[in-house]
Short mmCIF file of C-alpha atoms in Angstrom, two decimals:
data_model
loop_
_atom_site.label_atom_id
_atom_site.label_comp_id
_atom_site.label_asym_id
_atom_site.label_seq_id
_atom_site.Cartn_x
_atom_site.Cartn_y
_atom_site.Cartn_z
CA UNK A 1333 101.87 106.33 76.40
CA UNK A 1334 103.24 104.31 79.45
CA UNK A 1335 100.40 104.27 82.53
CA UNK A 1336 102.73 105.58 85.09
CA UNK A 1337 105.77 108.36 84.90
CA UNK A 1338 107.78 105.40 87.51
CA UNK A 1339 107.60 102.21 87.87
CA UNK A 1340 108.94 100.21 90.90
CA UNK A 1341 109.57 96.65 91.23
CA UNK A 1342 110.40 93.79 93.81
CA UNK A 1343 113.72 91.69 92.49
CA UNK A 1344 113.42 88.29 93.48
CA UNK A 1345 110.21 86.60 91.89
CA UNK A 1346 109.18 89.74 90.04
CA UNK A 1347 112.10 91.19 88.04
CA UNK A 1348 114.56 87.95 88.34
CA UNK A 1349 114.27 84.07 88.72
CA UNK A 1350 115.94 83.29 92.09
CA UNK A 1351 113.51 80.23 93.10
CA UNK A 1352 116.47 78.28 92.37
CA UNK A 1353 118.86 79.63 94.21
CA UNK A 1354 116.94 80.66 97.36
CA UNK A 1355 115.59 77.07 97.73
CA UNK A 1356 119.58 75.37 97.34
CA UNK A 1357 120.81 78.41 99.81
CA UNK A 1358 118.03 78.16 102.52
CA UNK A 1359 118.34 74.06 102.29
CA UNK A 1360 121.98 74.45 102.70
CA UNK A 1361 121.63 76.56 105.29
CA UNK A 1362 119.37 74.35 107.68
CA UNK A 1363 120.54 71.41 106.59
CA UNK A 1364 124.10 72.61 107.46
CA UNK A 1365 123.62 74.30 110.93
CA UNK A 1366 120.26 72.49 112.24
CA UNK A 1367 120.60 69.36 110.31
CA UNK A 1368 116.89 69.44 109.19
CA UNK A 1369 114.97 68.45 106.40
CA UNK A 1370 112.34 71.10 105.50
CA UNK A 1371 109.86 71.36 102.43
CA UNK A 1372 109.95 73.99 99.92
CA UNK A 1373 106.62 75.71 101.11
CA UNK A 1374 108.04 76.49 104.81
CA UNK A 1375 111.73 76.90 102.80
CA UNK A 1376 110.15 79.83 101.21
CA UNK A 1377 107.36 80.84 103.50
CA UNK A 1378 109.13 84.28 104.08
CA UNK A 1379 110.62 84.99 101.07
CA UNK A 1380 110.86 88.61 100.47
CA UNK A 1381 111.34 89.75 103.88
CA UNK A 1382 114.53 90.25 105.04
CA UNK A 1383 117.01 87.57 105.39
CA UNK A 1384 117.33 87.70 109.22
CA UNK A 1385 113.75 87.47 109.60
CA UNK A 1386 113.53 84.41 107.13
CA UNK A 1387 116.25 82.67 109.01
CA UNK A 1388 114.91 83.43 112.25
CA UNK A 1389 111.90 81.64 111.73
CA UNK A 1390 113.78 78.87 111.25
CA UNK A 1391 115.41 78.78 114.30
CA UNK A 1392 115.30 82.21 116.44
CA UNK A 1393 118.37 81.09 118.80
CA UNK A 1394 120.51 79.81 115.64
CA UNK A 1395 119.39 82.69 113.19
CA UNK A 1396 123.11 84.65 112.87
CA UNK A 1397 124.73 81.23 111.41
CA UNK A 1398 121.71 80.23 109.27
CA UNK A 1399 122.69 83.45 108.16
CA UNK A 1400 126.00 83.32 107.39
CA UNK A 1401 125.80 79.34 106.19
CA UNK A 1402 123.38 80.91 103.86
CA UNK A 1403 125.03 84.07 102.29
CA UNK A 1404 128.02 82.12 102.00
CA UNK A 1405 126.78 79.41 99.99
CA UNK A 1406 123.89 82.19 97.74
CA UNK A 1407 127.51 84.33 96.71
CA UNK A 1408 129.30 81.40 95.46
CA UNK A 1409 126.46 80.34 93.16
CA UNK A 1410 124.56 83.33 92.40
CA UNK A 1411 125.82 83.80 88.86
CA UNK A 1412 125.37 80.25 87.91
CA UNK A 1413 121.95 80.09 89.06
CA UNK A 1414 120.40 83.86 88.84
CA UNK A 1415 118.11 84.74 85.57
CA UNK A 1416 116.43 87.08 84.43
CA UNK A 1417 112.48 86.13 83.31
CA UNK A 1418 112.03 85.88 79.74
CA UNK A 1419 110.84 89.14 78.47
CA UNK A 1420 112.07 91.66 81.66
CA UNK A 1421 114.91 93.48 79.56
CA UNK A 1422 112.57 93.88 76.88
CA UNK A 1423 110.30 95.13 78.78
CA UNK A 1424 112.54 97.59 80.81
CA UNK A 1425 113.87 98.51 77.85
CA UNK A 1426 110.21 99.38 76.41
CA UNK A 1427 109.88 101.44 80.32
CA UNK A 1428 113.12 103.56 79.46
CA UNK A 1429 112.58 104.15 76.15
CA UNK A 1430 108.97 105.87 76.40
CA UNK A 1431 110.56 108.07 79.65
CA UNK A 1432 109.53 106.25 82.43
CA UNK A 1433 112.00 106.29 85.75
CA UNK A 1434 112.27 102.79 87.33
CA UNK A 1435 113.73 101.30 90.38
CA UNK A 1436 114.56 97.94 92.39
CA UNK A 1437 112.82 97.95 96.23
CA UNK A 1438 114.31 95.46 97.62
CA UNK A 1439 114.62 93.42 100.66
CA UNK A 1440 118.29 91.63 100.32
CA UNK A 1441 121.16 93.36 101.80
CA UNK A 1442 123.47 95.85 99.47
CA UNK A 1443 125.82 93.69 98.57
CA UNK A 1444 123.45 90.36 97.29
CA UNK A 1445 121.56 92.72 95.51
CA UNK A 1446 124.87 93.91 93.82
CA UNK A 1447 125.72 90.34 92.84
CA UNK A 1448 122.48 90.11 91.27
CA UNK A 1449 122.83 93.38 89.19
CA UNK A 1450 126.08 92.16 88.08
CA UNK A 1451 125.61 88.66 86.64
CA UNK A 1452 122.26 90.63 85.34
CA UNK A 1453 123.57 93.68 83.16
CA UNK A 1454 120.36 93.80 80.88
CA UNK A 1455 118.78 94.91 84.04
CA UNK A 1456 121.06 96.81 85.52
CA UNK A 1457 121.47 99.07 82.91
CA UNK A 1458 117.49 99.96 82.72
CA UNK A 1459 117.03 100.76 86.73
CA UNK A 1460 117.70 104.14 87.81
CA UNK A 1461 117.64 103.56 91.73
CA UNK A 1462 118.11 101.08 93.93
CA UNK A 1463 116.49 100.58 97.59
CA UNK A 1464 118.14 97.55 99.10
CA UNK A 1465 117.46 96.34 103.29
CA UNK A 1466 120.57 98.57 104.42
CA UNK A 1467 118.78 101.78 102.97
CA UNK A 1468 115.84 101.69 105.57
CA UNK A 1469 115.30 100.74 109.30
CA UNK A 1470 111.75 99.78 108.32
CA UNK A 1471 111.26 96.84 105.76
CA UNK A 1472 108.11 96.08 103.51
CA UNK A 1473 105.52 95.00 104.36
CA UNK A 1474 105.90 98.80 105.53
CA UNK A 1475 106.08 101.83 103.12
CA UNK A 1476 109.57 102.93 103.91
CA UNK A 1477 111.58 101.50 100.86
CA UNK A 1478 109.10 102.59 98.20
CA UNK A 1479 108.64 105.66 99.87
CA UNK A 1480 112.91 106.13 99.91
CA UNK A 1481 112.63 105.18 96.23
CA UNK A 1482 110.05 107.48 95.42
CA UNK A 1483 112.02 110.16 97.29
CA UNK A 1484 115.19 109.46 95.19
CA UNK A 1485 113.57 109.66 91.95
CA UNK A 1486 111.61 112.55 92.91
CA UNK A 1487 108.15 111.12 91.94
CA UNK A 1488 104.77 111.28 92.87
CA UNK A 1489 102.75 108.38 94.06
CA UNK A 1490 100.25 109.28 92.67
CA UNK A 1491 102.02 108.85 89.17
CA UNK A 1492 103.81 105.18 90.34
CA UNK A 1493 103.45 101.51 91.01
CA UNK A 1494 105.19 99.06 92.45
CA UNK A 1495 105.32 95.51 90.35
CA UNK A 1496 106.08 92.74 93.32
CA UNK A 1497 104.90 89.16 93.52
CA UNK A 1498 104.80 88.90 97.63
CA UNK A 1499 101.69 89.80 99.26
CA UNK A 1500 104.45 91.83 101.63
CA UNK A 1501 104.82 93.70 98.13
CA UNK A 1502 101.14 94.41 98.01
CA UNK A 1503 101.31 95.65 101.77
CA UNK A 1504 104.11 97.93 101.45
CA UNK A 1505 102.71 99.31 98.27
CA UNK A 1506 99.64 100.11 99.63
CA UNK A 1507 100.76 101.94 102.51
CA UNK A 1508 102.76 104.05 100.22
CA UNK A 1509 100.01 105.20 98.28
CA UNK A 1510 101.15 103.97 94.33
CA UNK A 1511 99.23 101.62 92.40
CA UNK A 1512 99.93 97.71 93.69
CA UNK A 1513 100.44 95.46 90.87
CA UNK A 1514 100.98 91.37 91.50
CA UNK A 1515 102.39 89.40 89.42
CA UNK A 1516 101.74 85.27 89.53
CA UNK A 1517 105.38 83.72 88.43
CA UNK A 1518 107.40 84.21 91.29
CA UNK A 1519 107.33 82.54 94.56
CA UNK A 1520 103.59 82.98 96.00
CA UNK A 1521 100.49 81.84 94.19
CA UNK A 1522 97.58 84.51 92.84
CA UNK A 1523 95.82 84.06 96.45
CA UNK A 1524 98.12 85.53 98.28
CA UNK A 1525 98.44 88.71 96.58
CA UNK A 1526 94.51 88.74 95.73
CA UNK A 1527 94.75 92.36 97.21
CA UNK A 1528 96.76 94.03 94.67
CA UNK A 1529 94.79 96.46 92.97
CA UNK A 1530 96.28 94.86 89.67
CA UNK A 1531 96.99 91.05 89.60
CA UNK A 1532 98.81 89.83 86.20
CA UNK A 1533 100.28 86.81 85.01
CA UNK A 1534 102.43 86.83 82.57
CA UNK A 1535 105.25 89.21 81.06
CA UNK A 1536 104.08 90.35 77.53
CA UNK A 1537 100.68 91.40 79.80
CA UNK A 1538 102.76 93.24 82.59
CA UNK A 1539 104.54 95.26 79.73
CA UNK A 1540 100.93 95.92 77.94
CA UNK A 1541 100.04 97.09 81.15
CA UNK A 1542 102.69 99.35 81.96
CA UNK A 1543 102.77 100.79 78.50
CA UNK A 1544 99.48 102.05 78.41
CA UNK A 1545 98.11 99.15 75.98
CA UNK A 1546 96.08 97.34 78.19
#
């Protein structure tokens, strides 16, 4: 019997493999428009807050073309470089199949999230609702999103979690009241989301987990 009647989860780092493509479209980005070089720990220091944050902290004055310089160059190569992790269809699949309702919170925009669900229709099919930055005026590390997504599904908290691998994931969990689980193959390392009230690190485990088996 699954652990929870819903089951939320972050996208990038969590549900899908994006390290690959955030890294090339942030270097592009300030290599392009501030002609830096920049290592991948500051690169990705702010992944999984919104994209106008991230870019302002690279340069607060020159944020709206990092911006564009890096939207324009994450569409073009999104399907070529977007995955799925090993074992997350299965696993939704597994979610669907023994009733649970599950849903994508989100920080990208509307329509890089909908690039993502299309190159990704394993995934797709096997999330009922979909929170993306547009949807709230507050972002995680605050509870809005989950909250929306609870809302939308009509679930308690009390009967959810939210799957994320950010310690903003953990946050805006937390303030929402569900369960916090972190998960260690995405962009931050176990430290930094040492708060979760669930830390896991590996797929087959997350799916035990979910499903009541572990």
């Amino acid at each position: 019997m699954p652990r929870f009647g819903t089951v939320l989860f972050d996208l990038d780092g969590t549900v899908v493999d994006t390290r690959e493509l955030i890294r090339q479209s942030h270097r592009h980005a300030v290599t392009t428009v501030l002609g830096r070089d920049m290592p991948d720990d500051e690169l990705l220091a702010n992944v999984g807050r919104p994209l106008t944050e991230q870019m302002a902290a690279f340069d607060a004055d020159r944020a709206q073309e990092l911006l564009e310089a890096q939207r324009t160059w994450n569409h073009a190569h999104t399907a070529e470089l977007i995955r799925p992790y090993p074992g997350v269809g299965e696993m939704l699949a597994a979610l669907k199949g023994a009733g649970c309702r599950t849903g994508v919170v989100t920080s990208k925009s509307g329509p890089t999230v909908q690039l993502a669900v299309d190159a990704l229709p394993e995934v797709a099919a096997r999330i009922d609702v979909l929170v993306a930055m547009e949807d709230t005026s507050v972002h995680k590390p605050g509870p809005e999103p989950v909250l929306l997504a609870l809302d939308r599904l009509g679930a308690d908290a009390a009967d959810a979690c939210y799957v994320g691998d950010a310690p903003f994931d953990v946050a805006a969990g937390r303030a929402a009241g569900v369960t916090t689980v972190g998960v260690t193959w995405g962009f931050f390392p176990a430290g930094a989301i040492a708060d979760a009230d669930v830390v896991i690190t590996d797929v087959p485990a997350l799916q035990a987990y979910l499903m009541g088996a572990a």
